[in-house]
CSV table of C-alpha atoms in Angstrom, one decimal:
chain,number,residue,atom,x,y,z
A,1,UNK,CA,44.0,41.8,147.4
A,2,UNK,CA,41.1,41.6,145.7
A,3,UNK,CA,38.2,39.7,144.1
A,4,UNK,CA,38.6,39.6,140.2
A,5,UNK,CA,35.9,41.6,138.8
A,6,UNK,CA,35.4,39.1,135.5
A,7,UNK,CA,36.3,35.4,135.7
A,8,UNK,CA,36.0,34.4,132.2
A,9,UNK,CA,39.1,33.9,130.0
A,10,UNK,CA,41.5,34.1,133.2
A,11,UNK,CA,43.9,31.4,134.2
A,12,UNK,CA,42.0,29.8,137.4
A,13,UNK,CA,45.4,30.2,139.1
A,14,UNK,CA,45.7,33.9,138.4
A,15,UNK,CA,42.4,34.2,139.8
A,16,UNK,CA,43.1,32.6,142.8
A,17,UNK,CA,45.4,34.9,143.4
A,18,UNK,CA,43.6,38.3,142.8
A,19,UNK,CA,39.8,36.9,143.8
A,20,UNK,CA,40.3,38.7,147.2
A,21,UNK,CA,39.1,42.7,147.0
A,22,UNK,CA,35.7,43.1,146.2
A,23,UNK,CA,36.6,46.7,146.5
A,24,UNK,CA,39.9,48.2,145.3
A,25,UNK,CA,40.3,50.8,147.9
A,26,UNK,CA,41.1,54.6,146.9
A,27,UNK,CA,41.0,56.5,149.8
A,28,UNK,CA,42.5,59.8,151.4
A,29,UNK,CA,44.6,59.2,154.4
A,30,UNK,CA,42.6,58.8,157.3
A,31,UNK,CA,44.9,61.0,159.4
A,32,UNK,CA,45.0,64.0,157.2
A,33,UNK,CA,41.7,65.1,157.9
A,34,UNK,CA,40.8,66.7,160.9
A,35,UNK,CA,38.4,66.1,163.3
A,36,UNK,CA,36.3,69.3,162.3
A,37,UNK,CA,36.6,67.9,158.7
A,38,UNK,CA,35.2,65.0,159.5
A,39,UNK,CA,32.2,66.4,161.0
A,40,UNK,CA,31.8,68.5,157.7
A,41,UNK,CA,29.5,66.6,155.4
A,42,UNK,CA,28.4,62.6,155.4
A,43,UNK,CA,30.5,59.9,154.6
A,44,UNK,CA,30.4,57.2,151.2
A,45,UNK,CA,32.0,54.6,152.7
A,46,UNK,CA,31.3,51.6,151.0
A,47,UNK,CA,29.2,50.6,147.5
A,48,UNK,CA,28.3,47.3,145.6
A,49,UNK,CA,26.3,46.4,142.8
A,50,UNK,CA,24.2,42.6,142.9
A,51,UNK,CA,21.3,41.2,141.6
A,52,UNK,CA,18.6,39.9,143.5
A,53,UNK,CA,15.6,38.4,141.8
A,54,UNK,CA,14.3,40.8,138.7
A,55,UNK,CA,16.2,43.6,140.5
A,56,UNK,CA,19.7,45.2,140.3
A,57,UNK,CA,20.6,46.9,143.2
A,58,UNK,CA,23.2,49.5,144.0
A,59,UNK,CA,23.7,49.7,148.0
A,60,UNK,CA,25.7,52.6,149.8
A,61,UNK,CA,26.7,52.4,153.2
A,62,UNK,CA,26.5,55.8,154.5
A,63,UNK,CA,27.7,57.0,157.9
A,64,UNK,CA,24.7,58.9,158.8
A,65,UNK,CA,21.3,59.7,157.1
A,66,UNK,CA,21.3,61.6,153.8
A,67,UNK,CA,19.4,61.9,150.8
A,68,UNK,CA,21.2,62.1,147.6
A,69,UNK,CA,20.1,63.6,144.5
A,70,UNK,CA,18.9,60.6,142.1
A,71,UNK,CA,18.4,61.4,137.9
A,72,UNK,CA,18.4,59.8,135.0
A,73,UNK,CA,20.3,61.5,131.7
A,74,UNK,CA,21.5,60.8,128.3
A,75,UNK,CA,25.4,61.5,127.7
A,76,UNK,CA,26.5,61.0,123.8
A,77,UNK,CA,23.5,58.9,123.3
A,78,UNK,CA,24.2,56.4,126.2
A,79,UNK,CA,21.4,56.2,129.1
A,80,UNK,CA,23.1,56.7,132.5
A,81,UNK,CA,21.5,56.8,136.2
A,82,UNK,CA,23.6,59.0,138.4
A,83,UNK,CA,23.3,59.4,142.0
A,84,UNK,CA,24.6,62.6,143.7
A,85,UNK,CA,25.9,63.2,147.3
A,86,UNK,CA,27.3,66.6,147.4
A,87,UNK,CA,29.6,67.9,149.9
A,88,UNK,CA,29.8,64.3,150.9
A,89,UNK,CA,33.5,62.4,151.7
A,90,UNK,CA,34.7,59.3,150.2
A,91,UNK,CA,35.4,56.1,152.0
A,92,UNK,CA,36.5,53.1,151.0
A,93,UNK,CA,35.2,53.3,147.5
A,94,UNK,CA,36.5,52.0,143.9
A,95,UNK,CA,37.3,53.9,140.6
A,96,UNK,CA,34.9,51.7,138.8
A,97,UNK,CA,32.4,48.5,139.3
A,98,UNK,CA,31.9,46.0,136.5
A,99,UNK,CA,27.8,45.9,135.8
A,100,UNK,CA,25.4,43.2,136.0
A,101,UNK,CA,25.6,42.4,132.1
A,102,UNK,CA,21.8,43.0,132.0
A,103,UNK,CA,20.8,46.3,133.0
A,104,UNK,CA,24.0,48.4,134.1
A,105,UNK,CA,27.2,48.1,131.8
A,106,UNK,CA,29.6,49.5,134.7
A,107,UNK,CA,29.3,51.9,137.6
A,108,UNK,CA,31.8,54.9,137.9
A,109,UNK,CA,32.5,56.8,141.0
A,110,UNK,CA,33.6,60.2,140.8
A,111,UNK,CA,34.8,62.1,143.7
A,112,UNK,CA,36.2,65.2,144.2
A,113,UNK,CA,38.8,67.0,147.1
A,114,UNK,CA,37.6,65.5,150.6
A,115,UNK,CA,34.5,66.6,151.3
A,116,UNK,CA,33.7,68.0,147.8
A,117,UNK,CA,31.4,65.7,146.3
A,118,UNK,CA,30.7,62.3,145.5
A,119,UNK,CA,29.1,61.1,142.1
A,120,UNK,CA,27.7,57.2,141.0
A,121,UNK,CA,27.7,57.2,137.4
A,122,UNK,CA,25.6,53.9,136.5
A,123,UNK,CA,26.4,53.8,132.5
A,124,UNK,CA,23.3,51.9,131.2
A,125,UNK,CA,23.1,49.6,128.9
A,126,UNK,CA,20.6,51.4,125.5
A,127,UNK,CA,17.0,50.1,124.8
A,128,UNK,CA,16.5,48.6,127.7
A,129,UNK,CA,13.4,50.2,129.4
A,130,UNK,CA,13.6,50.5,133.2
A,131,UNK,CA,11.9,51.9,136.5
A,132,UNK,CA,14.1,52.9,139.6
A,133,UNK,CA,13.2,53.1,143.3
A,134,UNK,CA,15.3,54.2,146.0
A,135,UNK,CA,14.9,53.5,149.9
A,136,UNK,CA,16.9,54.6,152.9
A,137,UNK,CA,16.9,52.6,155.9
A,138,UNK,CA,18.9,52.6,159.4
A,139,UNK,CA,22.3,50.4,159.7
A,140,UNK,CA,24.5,48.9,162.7
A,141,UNK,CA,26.4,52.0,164.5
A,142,UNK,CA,24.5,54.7,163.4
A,143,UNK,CA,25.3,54.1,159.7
A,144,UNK,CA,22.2,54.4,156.9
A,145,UNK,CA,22.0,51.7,154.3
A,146,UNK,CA,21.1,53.6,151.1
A,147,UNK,CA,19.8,51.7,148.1
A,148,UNK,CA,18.4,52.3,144.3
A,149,UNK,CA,16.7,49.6,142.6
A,150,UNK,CA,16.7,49.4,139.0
A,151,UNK,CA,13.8,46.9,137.1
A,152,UNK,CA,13.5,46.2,133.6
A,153,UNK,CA,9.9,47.8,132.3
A,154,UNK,CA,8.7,47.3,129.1
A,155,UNK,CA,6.0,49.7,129.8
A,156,UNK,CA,8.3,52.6,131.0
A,157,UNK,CA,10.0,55.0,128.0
A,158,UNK,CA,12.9,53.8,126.6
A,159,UNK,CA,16.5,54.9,128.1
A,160,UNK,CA,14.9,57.3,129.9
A,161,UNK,CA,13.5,55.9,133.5
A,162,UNK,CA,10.5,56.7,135.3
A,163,UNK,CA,9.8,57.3,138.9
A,164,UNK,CA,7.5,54.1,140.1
A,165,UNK,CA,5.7,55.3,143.7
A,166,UNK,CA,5.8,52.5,146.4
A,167,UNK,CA,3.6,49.8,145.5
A,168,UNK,CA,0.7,49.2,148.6
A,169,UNK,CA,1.8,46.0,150.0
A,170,UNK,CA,5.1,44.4,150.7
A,171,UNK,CA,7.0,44.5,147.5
A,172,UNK,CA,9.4,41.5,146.0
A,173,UNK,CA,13.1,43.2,147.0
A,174,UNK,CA,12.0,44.2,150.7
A,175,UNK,CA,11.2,40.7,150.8
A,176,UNK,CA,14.4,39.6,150.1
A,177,UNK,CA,15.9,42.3,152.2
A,178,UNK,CA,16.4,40.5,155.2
A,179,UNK,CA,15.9,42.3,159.3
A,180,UNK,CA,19.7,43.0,159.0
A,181,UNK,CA,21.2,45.6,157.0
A,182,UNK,CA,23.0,44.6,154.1
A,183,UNK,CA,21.5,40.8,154.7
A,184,UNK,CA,19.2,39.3,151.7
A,185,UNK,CA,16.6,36.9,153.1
A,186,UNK,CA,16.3,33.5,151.4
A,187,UNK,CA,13.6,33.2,148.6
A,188,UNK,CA,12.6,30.6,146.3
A,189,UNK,CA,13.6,30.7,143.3
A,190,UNK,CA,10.2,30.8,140.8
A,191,UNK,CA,10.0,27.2,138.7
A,192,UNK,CA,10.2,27.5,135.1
A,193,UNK,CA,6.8,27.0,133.3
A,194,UNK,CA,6.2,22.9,132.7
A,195,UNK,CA,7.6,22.1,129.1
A,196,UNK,CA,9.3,25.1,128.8
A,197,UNK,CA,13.0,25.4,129.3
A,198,UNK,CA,15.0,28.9,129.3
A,199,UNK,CA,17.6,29.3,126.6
A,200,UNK,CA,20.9,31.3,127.1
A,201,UNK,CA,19.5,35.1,126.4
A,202,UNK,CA,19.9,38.7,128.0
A,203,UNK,CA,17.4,37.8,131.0
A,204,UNK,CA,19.0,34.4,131.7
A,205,UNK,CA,22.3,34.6,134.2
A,206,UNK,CA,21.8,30.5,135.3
A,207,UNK,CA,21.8,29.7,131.6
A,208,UNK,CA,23.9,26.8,132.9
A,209,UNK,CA,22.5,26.0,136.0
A,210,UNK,CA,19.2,23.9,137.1
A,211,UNK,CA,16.8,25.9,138.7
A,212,UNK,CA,17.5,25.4,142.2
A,213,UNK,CA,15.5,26.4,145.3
A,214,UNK,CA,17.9,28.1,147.0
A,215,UNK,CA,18.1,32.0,147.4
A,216,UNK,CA,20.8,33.5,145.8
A,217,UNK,CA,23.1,35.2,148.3
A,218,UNK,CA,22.1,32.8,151.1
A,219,UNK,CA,24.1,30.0,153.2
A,220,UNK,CA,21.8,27.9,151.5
A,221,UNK,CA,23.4,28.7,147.8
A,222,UNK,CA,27.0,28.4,149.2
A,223,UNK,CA,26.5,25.1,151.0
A,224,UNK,CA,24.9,23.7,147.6
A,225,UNK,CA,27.9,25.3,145.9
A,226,UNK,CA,30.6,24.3,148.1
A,227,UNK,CA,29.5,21.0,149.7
A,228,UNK,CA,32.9,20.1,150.8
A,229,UNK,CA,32.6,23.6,152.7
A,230,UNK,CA,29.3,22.5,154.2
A,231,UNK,CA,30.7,22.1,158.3
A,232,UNK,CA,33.3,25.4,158.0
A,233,UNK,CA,30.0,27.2,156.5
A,234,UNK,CA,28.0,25.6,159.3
A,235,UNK,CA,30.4,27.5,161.8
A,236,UNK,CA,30.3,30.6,160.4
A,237,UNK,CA,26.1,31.0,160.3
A,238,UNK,CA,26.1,29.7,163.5
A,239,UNK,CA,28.7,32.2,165.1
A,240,UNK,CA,26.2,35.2,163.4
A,241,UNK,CA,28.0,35.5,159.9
A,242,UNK,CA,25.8,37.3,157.4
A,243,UNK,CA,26.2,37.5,154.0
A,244,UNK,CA,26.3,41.4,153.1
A,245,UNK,CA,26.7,40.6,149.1
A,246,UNK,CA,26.9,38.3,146.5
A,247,UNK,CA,27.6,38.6,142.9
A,248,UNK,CA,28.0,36.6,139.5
A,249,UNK,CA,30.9,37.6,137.2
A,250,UNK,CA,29.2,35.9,133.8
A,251,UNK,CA,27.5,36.8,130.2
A,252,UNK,CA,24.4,34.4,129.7
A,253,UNK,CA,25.6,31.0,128.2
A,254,UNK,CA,28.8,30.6,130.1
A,255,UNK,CA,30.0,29.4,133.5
A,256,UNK,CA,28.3,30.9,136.8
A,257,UNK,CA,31.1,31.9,138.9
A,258,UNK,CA,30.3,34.0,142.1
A,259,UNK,CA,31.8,35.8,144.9
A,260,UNK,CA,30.0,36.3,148.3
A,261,UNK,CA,31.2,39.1,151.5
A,262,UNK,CA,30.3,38.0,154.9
A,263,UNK,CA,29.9,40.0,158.3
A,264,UNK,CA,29.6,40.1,161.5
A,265,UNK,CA,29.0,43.0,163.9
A,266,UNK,CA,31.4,41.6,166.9
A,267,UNK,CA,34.2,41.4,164.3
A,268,UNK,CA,34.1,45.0,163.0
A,269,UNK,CA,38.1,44.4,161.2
A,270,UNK,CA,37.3,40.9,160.1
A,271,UNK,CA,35.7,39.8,157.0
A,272,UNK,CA,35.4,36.3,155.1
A,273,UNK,CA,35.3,36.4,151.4
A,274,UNK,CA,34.2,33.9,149.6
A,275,UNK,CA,35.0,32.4,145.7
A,276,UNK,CA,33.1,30.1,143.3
A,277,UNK,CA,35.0,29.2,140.2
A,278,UNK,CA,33.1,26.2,138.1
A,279,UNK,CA,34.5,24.1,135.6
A,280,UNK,CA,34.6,25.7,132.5
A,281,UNK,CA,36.1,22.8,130.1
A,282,UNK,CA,36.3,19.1,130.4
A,283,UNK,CA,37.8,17.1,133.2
A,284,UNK,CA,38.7,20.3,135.0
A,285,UNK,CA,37.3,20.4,138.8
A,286,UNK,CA,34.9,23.5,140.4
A,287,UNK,CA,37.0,25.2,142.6
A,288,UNK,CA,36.1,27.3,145.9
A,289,UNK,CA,38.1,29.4,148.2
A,290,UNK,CA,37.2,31.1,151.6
A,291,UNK,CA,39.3,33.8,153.8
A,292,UNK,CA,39.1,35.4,156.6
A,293,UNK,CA,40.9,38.5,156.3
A,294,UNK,CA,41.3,41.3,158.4
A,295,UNK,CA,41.9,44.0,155.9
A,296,UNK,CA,39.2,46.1,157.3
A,297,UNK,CA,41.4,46.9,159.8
A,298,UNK,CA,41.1,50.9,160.8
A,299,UNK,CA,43.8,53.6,161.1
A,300,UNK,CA,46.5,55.6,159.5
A,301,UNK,CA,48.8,52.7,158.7
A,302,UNK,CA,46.2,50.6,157.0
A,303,UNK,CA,45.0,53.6,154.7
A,304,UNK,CA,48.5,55.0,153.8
A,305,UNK,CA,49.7,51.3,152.7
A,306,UNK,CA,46.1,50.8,151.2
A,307,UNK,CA,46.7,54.1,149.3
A,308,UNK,CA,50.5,53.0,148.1
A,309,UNK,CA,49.2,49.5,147.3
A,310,UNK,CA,47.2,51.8,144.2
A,311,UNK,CA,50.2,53.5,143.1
A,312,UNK,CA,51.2,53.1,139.5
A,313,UNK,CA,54.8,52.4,138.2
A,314,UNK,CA,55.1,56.2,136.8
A,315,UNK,CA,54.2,57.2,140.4
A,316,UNK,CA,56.5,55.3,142.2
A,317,UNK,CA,59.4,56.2,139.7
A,318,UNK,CA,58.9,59.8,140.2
A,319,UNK,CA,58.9,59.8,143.8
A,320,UNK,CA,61.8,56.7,144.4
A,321,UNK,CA,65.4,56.3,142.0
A,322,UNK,CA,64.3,52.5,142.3
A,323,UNK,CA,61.4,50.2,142.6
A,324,UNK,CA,63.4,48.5,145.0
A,325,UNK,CA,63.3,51.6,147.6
A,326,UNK,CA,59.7,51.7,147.2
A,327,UNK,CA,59.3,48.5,148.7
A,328,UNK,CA,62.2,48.8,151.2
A,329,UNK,CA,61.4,52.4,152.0
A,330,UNK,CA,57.5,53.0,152.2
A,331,UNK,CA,55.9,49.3,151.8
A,332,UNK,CA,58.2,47.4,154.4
A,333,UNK,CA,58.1,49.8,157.4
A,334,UNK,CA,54.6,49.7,157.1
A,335,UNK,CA,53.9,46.1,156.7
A,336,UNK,CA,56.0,45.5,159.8
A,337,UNK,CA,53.1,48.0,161.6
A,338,UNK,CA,50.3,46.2,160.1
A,339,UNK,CA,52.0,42.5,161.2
A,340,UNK,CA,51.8,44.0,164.8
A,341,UNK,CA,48.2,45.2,164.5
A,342,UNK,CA,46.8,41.9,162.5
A,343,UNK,CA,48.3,40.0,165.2
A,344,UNK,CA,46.8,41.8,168.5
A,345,UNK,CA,43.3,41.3,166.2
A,346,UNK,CA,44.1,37.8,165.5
A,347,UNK,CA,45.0,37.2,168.7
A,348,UNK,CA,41.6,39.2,170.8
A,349,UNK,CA,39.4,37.6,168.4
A,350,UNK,CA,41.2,34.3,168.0
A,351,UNK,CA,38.2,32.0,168.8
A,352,UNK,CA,36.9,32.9,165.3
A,353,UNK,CA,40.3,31.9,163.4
A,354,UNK,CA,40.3,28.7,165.8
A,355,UNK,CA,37.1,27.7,164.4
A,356,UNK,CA,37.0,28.8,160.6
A,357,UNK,CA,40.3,26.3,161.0
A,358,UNK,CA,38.4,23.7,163.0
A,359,UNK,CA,35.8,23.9,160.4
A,360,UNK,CA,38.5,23.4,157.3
A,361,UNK,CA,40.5,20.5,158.8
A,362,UNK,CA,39.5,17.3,160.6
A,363,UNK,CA,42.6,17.9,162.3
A,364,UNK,CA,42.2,19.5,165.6
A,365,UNK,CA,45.9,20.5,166.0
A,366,UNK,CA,45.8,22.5,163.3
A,367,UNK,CA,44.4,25.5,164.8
A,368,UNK,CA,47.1,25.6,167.5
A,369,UNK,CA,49.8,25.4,164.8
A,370,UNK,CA,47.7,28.3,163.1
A,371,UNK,CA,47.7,30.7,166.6
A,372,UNK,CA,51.5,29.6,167.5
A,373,UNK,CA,52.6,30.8,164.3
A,374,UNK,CA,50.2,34.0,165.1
A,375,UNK,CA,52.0,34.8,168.5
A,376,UNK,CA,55.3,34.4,166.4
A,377,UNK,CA,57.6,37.9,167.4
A,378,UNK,CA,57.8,40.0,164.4
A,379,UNK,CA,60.9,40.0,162.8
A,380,UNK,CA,61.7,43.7,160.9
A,381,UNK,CA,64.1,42.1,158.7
A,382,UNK,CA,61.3,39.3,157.3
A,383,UNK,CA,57.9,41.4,157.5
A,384,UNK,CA,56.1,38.7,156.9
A,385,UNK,CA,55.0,35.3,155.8
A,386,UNK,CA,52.8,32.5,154.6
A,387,UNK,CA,52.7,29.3,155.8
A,388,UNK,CA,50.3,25.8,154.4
A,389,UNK,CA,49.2,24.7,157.4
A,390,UNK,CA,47.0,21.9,155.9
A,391,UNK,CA,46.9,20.0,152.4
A,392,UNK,CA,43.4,18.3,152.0
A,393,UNK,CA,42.0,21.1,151.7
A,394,UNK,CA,44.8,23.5,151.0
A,395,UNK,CA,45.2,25.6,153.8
A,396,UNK,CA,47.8,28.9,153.8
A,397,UNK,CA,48.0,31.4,156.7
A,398,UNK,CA,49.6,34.3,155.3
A,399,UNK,CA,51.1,37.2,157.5
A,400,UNK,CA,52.2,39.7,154.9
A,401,UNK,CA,50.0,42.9,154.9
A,402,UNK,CA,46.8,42.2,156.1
A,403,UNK,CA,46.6,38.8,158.2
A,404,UNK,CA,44.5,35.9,156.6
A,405,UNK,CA,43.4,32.2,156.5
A,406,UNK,CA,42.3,31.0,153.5
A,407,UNK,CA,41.1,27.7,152.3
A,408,UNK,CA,41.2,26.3,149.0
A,409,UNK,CA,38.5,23.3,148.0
A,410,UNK,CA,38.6,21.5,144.6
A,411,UNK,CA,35.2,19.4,143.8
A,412,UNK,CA,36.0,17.2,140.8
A,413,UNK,CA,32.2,16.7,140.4
């Protein structure tokens, strides 16, 4: 599962049904290393790219304090930012990011053998003068949120960048920064200029969209996005949900789809993601979908099935006579594991799933259907399944791999 990394010129159906994922996961099995290997060197375990404001940010969730190694360089005539962690240990981190279409074109990560090295490659886009700033500050549970902030400068030398010491007073992106790590405060969005009106051009990613004071990446943007989602959104700031990042998948000029990640620190294996899909012809309806997931569930069984789940087709016909035994042989025995773990989660933390459910349906005996089927006994033979446990709005529960709830909204405005 995982969120589509471009919307545009997708079936809405097929990306329905790869949205989930912000992060395609390529990591080394967890029970490989040893403990004295994990003490060797920090820990990359997570990355994204957003923007916020007139800054693109690249955030790294590290497990303890470092300082990586920040330049800028020109390879075959194409600008790039890299950031170096050497010695350092991959986590749960993707090949490649899709950029913001402004500043960054993409973001490669390279790693090397565990504990040899990790490199962020952000490929830049040419003639487009920028400054960078980097900060490091404390996370939840010992981790260190580090960040680099890339501004477009007309004053600094083109494609290469230029070092810009901190400015006296508060600046703009700590602003929007909010207390929690990984949480962006609301701002207000500045009003255009009176009798002025912004065309579709390189610095415009709302070229559709009024100029609306909400912040982006804030409970207030997804309740004025998904209105019909306003009392299960409701539940979820209420109960300490944070939104940890928030993206837009569009070129200026076409529609503003976005995807948001949400948190909480009492649900460590949980996560709710969240999808915005607008209308992009005539007498089609803007569509949203929420899930809570728990597929950041921990452990050896999670990571190897993570790690077969990237396998490609001349993989798995070199190591199995038949794609068939690769799903009967390695896939099924572990979903079976994972049905049993998803469920003991589900079931400690089941107040949550209760009320994202509550929040969905006006029916209040939907979330016991939802927790009977949850206590269901695993069956070897059937791994796994999905049920719709509502229809206005769609909801499925699906038990196959990683346990979710998720909720489909259609808004024919």
């Amino acid at each position: 599962m995982g969120w589509p990394r471009s919307f545009p010129g997708r079936q809405v159906l097929a990306g329905l049904g790869i949205f989930l994922g912000v992060l395609a996961l390529l990591t080394q099995d967890g029970a490989a290393q040893s403990p004295s290997r994990r003490s060797q060197g920090i820990e990359v375990r997570r990355l994204g790219l957003s923007r916020v404001g007139d800054n693109t940010l690249l955030t790294l969730v590290l497990d303890r304090k470092a300082e990586p190694k920040v330049s800028s360089r020109i390879v075959s005539g194409k600008p790039q930012l890299v950031v170096d962690f050497p010695q350092a240990r991959a986590g749960r981190l993707p090949a490649r990011l899709e950029g913001d279409d402004f500043l960054v074109e993409q973001v490669v990560i390279e790693t090397a053998s565990p504990g040899g090295g990790v490199r962020i490659i952000l490929d830049l886009f040419p003639d487009q003068p920028y400054a960078y700033w980097r900060q490091s500050r404390p996370g939840t549970e010992g981790h260190t949120i580090f960040m680099v902030g890339l501004k477009a400068d007309p004053a600094a030398r083109p494609k290469l960048a230029q070092m810009r010491p901190p400015e006296p007073s508060e600046p703009e992106w700590k602003r929007q920064l909010g207390p929690e790590p990984e949480v962006l405060k609301e701002r207000e969005l500045e009003p255009a200029s009176p009798g002025t009106s912004p065309g579709p051009g390189p610095e415009d990613f709302r070229a559709q969209e009024p100029l609306i004071s909400t912040a982006p990446g804030s409970f207030a943007e997804l309740r004025r996005l998904l209105p019909k989602a306003e009392t299960l959104l409701q539940g979820l700031e209420r109960d300490g949900w944070t939104v940890s990042e928030s993206r837009n998948y569009d070129r200026p000029g076409q529609r503003f789809s976005r995807d948001f990640l949400l948190n909480n620190r009492k649900y460590p294996e949980l996560v709710v993601k969240i999808a915005y899909l607008p209308a992009n012809t005539p007498n089609t309806p803007n569509i949203g979908v929420l899930s809570l997931s728990t597929e950041l569930l921990g452990g050896e069984t999670a990571s190897k099935y993570q790690s077969l789940r990237q396998w490609s087709f001349s993989r798995i016909k070199r190591d199995f006579e038949d794609i068939g035994d690769f799903f009967d042989d390695a896939l099924k025995p572990l979903r079976v594991k994972l049905r049993e773990q998803t469920k003991a989660v589900a079931l400690r933390d089941a107040p949550v799933f209760e009320n994202f459910v509550k929040g969905a349906c006006r029916d209040p005996k939907v979330a016991q259907v939802v927790m009977d089927h949850v206590r269901e006994k695993v069956n070897p033979r059937f791994e796994g399944v999905q049920y719709t446990v509502c229809e206005n709005p769609l909801v499925l529960l699906n038990m196959v791999d990683f346990l979710y709830l998720k909720v489909y909204y259609v808004d024919p405005r």
